[in-house]
PDB file of C-alpha atoms in Angstrom:
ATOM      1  CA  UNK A1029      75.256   1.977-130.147  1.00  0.00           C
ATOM      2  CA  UNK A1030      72.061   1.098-131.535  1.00  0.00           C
ATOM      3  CA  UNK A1031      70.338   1.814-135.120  1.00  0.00           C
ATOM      4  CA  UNK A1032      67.316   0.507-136.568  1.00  0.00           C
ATOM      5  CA  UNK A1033      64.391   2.503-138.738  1.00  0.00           C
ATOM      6  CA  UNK A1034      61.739   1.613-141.510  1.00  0.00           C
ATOM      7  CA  UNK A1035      59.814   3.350-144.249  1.00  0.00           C
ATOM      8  CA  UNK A1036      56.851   1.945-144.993  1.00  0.00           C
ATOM      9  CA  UNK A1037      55.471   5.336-147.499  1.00  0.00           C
ATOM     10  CA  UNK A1038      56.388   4.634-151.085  1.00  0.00           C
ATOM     11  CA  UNK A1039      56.711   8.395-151.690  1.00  0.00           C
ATOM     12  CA  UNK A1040      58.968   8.975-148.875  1.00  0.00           C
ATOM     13  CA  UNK A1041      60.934   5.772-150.180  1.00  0.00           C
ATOM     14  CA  UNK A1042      61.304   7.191-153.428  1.00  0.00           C
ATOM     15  CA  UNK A1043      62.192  10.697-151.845  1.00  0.00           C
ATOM     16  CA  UNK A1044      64.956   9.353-149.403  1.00  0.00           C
ATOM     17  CA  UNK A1045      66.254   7.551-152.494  1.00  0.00           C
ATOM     18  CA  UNK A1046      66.676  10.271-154.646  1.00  0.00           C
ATOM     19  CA  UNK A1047      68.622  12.557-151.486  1.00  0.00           C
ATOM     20  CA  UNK A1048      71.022   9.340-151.743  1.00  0.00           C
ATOM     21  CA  UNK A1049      71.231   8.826-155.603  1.00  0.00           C
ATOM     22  CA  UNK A1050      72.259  12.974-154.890  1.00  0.00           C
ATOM     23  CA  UNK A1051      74.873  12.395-152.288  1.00  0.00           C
ATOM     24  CA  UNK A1052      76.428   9.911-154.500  1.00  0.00           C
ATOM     25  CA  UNK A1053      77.053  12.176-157.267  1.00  0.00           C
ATOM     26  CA  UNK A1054      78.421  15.101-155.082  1.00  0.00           C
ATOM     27  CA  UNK A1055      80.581  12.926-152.733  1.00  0.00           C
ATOM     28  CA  UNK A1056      82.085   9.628-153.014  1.00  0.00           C
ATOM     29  CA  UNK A1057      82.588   8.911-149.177  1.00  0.00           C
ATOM     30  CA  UNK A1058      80.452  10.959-147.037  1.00  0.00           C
ATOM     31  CA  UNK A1059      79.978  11.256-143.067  1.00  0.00           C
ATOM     32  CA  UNK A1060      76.028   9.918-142.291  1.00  0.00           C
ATOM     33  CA  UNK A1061      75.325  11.468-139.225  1.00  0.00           C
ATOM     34  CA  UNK A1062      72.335  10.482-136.936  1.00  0.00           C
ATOM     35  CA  UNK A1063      70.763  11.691-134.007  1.00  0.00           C
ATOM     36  CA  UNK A1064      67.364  11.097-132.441  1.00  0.00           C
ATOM     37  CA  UNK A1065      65.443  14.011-134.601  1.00  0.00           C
ATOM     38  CA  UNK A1066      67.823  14.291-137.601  1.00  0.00           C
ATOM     39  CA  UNK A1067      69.474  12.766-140.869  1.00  0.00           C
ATOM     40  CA  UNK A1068      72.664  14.385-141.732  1.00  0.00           C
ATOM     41  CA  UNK A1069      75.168  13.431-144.662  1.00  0.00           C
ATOM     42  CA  UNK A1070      78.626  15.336-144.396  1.00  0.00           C
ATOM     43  CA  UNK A1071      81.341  16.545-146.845  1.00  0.00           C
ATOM     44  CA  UNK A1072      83.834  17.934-144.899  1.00  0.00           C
ATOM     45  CA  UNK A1073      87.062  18.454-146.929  1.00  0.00           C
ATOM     46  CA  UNK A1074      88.558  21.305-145.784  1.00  0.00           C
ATOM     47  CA  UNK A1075      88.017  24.754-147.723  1.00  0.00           C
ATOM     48  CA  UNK A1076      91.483  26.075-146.362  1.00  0.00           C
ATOM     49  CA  UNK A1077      92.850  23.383-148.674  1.00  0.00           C
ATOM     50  CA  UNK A1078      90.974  23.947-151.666  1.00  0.00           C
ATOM     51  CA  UNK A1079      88.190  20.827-150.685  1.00  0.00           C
ATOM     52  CA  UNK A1080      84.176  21.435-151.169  1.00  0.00           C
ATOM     53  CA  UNK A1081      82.116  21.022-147.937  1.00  0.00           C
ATOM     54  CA  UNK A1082      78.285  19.955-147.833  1.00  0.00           C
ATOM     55  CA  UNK A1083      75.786  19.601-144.816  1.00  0.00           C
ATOM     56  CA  UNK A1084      72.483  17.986-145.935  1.00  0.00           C
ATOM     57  CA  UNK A1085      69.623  17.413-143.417  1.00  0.00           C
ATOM     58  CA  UNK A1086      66.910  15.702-143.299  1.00  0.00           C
ATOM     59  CA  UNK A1087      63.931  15.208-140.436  1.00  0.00           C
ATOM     60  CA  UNK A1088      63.637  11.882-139.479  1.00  0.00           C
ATOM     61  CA  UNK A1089      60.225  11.815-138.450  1.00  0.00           C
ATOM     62  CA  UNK A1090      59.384  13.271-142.445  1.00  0.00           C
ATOM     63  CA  UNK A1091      60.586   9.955-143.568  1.00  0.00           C
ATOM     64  CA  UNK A1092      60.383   6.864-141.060  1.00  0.00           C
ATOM     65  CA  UNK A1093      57.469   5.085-139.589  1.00  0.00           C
ATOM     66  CA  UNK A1094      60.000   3.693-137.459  1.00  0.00           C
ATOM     67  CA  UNK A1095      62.846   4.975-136.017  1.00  0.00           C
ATOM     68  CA  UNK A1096      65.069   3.660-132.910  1.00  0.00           C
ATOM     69  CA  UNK A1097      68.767   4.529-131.971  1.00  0.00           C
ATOM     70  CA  UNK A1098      70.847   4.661-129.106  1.00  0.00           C
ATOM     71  CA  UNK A1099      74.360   7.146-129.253  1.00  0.00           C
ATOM     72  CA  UNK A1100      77.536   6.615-127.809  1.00  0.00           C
ATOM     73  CA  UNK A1101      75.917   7.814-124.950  1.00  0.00           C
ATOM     74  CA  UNK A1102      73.135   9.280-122.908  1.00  0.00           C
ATOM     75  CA  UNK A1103      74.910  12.984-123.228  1.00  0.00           C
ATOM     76  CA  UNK A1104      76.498  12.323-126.438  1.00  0.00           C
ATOM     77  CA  UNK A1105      73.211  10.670-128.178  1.00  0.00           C
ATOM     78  CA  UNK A1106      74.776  10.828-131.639  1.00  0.00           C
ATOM     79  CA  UNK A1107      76.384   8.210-134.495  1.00  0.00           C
ATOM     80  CA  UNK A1108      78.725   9.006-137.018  1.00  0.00           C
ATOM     81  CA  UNK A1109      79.302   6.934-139.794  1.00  0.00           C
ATOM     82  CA  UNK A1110      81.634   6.945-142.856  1.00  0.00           C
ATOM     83  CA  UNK A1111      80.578   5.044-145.896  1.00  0.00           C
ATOM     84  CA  UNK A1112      80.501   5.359-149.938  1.00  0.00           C
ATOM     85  CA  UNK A1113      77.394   7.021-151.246  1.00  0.00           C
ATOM     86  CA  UNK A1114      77.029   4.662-153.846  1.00  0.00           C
ATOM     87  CA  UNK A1115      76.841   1.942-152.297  1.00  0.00           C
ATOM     88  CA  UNK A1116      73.673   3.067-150.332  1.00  0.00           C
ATOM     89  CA  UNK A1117      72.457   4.320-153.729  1.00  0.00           C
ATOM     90  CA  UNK A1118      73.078   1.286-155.274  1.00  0.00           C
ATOM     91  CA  UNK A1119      71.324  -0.182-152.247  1.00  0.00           C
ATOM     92  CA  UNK A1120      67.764   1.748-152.047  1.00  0.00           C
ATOM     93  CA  UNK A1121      67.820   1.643-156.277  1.00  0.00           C
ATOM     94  CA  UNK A1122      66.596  -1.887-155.384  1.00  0.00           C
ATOM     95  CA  UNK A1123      64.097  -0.517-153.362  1.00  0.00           C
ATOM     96  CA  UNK A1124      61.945   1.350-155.733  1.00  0.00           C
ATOM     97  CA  UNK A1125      58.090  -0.547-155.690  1.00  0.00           C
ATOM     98  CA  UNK A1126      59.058  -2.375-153.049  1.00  0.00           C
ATOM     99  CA  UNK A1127      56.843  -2.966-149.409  1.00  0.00           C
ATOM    100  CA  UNK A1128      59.220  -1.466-146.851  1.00  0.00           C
ATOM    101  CA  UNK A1129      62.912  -0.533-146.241  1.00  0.00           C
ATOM    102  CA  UNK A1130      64.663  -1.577-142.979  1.00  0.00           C
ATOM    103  CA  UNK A1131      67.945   0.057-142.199  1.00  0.00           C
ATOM    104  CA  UNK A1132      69.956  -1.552-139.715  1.00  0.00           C
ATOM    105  CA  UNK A1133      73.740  -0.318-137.798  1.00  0.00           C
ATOM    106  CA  UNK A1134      74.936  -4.475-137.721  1.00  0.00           C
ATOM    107  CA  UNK A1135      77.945  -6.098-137.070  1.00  0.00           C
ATOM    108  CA  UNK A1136      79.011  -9.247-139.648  1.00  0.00           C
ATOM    109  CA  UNK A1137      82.456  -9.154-139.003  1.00  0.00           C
ATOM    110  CA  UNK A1138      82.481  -5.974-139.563  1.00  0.00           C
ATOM    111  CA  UNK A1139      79.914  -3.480-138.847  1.00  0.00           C
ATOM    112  CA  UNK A1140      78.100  -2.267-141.614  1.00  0.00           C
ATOM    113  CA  UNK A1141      74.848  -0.921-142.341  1.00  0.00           C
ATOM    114  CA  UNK A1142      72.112  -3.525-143.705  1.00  0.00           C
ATOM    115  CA  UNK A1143      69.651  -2.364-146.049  1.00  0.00           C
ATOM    116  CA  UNK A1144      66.839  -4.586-146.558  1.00  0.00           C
ATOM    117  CA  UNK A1145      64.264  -4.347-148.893  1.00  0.00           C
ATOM    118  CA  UNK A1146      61.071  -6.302-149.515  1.00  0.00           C
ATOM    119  CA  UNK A1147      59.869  -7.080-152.698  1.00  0.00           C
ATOM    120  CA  UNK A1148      56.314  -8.300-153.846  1.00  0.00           C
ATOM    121  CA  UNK A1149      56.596 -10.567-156.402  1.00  0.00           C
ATOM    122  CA  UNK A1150      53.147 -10.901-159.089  1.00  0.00           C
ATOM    123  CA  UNK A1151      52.323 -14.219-157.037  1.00  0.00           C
ATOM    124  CA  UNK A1152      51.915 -11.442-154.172  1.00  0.00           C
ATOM    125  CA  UNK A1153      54.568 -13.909-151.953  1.00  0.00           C
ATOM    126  CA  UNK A1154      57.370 -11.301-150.526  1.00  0.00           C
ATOM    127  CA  UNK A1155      61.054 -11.967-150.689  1.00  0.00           C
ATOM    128  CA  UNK A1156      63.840  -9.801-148.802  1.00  0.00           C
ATOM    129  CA  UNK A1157      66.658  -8.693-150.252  1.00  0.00           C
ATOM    130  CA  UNK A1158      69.573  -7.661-147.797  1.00  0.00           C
ATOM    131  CA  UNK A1159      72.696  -5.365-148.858  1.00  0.00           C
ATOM    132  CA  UNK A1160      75.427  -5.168-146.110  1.00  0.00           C
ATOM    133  CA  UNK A1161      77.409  -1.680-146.398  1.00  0.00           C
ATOM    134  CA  UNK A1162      80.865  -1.719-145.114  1.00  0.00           C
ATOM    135  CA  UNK A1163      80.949   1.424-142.576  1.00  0.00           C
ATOM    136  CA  UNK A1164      83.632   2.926-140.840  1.00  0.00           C
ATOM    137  CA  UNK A1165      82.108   3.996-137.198  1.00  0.00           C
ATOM    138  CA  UNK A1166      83.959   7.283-136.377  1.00  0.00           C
ATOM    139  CA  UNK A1167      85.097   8.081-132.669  1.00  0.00           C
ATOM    140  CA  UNK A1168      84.376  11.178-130.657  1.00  0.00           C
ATOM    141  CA  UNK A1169      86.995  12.914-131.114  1.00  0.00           C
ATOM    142  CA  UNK A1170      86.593  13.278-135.060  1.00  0.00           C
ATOM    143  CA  UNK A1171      83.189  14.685-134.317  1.00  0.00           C
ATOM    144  CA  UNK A1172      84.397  18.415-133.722  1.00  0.00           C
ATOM    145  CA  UNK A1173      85.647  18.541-137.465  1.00  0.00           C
ATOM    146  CA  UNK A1174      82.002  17.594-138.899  1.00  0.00           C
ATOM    147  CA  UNK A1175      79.816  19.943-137.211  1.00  0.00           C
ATOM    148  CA  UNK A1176      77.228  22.042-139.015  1.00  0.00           C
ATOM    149  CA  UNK A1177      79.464  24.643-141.125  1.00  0.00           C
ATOM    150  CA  UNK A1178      78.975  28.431-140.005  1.00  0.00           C
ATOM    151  CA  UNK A1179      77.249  30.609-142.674  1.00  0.00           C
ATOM    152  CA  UNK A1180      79.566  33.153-143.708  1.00  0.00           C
ATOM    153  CA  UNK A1181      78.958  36.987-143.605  1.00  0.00           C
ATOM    154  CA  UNK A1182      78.388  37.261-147.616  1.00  0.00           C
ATOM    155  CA  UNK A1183      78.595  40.009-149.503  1.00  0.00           C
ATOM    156  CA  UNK A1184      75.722  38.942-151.949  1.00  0.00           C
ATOM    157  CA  UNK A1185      72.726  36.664-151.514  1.00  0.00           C
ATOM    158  CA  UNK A1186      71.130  36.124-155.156  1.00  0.00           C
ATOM    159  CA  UNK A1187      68.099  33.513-156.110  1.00  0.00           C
ATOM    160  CA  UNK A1188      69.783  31.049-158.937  1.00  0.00           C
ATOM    161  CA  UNK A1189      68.016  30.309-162.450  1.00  0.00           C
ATOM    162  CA  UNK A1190      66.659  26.851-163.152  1.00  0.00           C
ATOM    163  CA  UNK A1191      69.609  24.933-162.421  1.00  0.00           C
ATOM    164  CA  UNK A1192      69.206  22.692-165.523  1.00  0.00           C
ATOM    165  CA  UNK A1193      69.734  25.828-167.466  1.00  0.00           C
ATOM    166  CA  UNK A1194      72.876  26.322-165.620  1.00  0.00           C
ATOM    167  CA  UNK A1195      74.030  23.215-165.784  1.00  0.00           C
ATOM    168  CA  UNK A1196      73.584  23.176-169.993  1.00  0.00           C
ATOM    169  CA  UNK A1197      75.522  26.692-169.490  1.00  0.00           C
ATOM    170  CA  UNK A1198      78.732  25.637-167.275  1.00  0.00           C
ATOM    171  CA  UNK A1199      78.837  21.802-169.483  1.00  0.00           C
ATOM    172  CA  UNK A1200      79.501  23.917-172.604  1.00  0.00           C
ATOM    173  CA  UNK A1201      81.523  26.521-170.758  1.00  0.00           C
ATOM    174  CA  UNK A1202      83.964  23.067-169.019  1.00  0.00           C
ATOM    175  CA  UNK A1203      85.160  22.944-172.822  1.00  0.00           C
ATOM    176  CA  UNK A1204      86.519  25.947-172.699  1.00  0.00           C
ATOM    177  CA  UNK A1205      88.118  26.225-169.350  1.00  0.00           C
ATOM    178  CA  UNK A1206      88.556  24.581-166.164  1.00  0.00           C
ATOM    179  CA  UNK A1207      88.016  28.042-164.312  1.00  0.00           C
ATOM    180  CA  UNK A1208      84.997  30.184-164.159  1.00  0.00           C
ATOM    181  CA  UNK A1209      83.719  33.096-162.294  1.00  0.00           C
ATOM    182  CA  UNK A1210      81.149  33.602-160.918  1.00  0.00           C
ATOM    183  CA  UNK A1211      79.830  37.335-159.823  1.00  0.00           C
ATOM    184  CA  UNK A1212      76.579  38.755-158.941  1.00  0.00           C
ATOM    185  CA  UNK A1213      75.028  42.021-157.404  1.00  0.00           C
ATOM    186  CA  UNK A1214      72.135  43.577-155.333  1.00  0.00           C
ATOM    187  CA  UNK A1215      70.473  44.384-158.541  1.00  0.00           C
ATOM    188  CA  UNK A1216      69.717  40.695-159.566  1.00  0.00           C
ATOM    189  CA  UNK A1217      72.420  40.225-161.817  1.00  0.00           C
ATOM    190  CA  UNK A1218      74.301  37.160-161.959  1.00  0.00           C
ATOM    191  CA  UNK A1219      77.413  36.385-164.537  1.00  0.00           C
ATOM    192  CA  UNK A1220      79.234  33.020-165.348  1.00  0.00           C
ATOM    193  CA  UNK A1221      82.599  34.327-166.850  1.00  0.00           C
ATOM    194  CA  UNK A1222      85.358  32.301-168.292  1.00  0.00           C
ATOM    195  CA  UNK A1223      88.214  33.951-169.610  1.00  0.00           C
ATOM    196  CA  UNK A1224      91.064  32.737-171.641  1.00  0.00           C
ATOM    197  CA  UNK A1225      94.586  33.921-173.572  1.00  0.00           C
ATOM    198  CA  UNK A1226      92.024  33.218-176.803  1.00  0.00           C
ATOM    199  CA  UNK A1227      88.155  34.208-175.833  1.00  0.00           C
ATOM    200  CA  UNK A1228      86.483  35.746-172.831  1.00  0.00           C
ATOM    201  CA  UNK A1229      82.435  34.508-172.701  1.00  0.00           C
ATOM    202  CA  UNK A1230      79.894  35.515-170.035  1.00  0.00           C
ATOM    203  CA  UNK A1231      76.528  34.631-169.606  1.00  0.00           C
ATOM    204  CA  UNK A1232      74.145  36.726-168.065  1.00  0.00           C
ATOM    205  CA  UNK A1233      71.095  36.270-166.061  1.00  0.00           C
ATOM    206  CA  UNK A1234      68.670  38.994-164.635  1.00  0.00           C
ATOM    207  CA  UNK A1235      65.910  39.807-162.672  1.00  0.00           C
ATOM    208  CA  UNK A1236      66.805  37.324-160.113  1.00  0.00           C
ATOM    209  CA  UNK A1237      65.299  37.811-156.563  1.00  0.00           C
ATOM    210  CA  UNK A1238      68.223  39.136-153.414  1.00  0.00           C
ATOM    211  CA  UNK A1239      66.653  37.585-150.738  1.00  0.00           C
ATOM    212  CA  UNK A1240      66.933  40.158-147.737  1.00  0.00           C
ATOM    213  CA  UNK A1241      70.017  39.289-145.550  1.00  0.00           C
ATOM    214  CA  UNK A1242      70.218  41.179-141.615  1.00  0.00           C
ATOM    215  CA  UNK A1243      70.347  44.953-140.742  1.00  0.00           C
ATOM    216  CA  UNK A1244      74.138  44.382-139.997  1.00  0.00           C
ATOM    217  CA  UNK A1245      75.364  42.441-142.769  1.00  0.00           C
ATOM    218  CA  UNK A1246      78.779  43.755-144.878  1.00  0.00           C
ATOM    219  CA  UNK A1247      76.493  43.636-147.744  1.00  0.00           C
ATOM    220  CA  UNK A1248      74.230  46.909-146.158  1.00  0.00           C
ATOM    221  CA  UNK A1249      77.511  49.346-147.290  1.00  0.00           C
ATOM    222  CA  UNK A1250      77.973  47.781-151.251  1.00  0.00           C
ATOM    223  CA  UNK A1251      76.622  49.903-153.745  1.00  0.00           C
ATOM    224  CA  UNK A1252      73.314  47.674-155.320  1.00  0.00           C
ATOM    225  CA  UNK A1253      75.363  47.518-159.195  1.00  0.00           C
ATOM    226  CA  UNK A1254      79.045  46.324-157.523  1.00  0.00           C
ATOM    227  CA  UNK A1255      79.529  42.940-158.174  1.00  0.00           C
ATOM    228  CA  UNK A1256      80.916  40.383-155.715  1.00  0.00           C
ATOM    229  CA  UNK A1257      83.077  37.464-157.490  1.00  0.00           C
ATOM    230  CA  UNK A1258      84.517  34.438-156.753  1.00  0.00           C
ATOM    231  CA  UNK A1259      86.764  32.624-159.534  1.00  0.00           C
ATOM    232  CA  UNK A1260      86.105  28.834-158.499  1.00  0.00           C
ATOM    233  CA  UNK A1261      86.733  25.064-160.267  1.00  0.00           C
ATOM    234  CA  UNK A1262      84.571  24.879-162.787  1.00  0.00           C
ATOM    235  CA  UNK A1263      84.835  20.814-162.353  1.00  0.00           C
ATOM    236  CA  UNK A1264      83.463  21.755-158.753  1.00  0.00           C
ATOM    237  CA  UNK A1265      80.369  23.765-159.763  1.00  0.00           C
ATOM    238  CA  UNK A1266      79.355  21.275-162.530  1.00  0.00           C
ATOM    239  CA  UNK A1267      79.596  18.017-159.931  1.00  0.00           C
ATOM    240  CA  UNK A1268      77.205  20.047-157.837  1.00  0.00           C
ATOM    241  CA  UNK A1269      74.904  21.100-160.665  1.00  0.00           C
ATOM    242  CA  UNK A1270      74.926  17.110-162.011  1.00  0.00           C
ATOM    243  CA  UNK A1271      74.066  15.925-158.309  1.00  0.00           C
ATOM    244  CA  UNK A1272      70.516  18.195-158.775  1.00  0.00           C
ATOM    245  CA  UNK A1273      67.860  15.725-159.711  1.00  0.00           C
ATOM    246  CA  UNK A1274      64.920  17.208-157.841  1.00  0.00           C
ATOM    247  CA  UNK A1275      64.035  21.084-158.846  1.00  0.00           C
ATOM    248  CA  UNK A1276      64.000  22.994-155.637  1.00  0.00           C
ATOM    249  CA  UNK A1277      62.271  24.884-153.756  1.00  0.00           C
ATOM    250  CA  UNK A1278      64.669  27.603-153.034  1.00  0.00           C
ATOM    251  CA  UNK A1279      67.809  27.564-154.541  1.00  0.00           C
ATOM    252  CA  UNK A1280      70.006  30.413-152.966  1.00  0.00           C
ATOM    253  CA  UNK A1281      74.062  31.189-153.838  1.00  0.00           C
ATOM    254  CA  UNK A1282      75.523  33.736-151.302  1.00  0.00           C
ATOM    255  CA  UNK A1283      79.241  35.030-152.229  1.00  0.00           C
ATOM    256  CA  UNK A1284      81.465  36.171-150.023  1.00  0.00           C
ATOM    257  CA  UNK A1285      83.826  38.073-152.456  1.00  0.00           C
ATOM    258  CA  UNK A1286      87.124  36.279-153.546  1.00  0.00           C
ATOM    259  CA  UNK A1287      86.824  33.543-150.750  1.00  0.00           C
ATOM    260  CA  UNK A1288      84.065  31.264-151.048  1.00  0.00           C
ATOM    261  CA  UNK A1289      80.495  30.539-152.772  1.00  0.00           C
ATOM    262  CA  UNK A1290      77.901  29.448-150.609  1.00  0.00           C
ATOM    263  CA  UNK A1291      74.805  27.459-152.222  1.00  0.00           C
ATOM    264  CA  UNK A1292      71.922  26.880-149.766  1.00  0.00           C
ATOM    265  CA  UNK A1293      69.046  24.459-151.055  1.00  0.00           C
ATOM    266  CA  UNK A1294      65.459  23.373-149.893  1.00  0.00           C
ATOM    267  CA  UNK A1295      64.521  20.250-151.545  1.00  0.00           C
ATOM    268  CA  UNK A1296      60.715  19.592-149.963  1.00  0.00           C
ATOM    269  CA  UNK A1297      62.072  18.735-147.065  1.00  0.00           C
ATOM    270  CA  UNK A1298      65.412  18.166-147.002  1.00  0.00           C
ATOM    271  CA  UNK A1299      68.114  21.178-146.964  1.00  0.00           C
ATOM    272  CA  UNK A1300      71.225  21.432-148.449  1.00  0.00           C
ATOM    273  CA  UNK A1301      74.675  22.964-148.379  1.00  0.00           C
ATOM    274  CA  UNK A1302      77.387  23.323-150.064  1.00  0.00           C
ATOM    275  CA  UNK A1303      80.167  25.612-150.355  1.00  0.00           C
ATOM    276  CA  UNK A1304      83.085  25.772-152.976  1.00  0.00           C
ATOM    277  CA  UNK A1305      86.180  27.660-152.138  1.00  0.00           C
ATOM    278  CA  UNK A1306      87.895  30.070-154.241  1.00  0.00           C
ATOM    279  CA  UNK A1307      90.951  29.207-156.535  1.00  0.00           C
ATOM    280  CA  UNK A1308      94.105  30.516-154.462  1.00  0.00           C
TER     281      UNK A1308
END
């Protein structure tokens, strides 16, 4: 196996550094993913047992002047790696200003992933600094669980607020409760709803867009004022909300009633995922 890439574009530097500053604050260890075309980092807990899942992809080619890798092998021409998000954050935080970024899949007595970075000092001589990741190189047979999650049927797709709003809204809501619900209809309503032995607050937002979902989804049947709910962590929806730093493009939530909530992002260029089961 065989990595190597560089970014020479300060903007797409800075851009690829704020997707990882992201990943860090949604998943501590996460799956990086790379194939000849794509980028992916993977949360993969598993819903049945009450875990969050996230699938974030990025083009390679949107990012990388250079970009070389070799799979396992010719018909399997894919890598999976497991490290912690911060320390790649940590990593490309040095980064910022700098001339180029080198990534590199090494092995220094254990293989790792070396960042290295070089900086222009005022004298306009260049120095390199190197960071060596620990990684964990996962084999093929762990692939199969970290495969691009399947949409689920939902029964309503609703455009979210500005998620800085909702953030401020779930932060004050947290000292409250550690549950929340979260419910929304065809008609552009969406409610965040805690309820207690003491109080019971919701907070309303309207005239939010329902993107159009296909001829044969469930959602066809519901009557457009019905609300579909999910009652979910409300630790889970806040990490998720924190881990924003970049307003969106399209930020979408699709809820597939008392199971799961679906939130599907477009950040420029990179896409994200990430679902939160329901409380059992």
């Amino acid at each position: 196996m065989k990595f190597r890439a560089k970014i020479v574009d300060l903007a797409c530097l800075n851009h690829f550094t704020r997707v990882s500053n992201m990943i860090a604050k949604l998943a501590k260890t996460c799956t990086l993913r790379i194939s000849p075309e794509k980028l992916n980092f993977i949360l993969c807990d598993k819903l049945a047992s009450g875990g969050v899942s996230m699938w974030c992809e990025l083009e390679q080619e949107n990012f990388f002047s250079e970009f070389q890798m070799e799979g396992v092998s010719e018909e399997n021409n894919e890598i999976y790696l497991e490290l912690t998000s911060e320390n790649l954050s940590r990593a490309l935080k040095t980064a910022q200003n700098s001339r180029a970024l080198k990534i590199k899949l090494t092995n220094k007595h254990f293989p790792c992933l070396t960042v290295s970075v070089e900086l222009v000092s005022s004298s306009s001589s260049s120095r390199i600094v190197v960071h060596d990741i620990p990684i964990k190189v996962l084999p093929r047979r762990l692939w199969k669980d970290l495969q691009e999650p399947s949409i689920p049927d939902c029964d309503v797709s609703i455009c979210l607020p500005a998620l800085k709003m909702m953030k401020s809204v779930v932060e004050k809501m947290r000292n409250i409760s550690n549950q929340l619900v979260i419910e929304a209809n065809l008609k552009g309503e969406l409610n965040l709803k805690i309820e207690t032995e003491l109080v019971c607050v919701t907070t309303h937002f309207k005239d939010l867009e329902n993107p159009l979902l296909p001829s044969d989804s469930v959602s066809q049947n519901r009557h457009p004022e019905d609300m579909a709910k999910v009652h979910i962590d409300i630790k889970k929806l806040l990490q998720f909300l924190v881990g924003q730093q970049v307003t969106p493009t399209k930020a979408v939530c699709n809820i597939v009633n008392n199971r799961t909530v679906h939130f599907d992002l477009l950040l420029e260029d990179v896409s994200l995922q990430y679902f939160i089961p329901a409380l059992s």
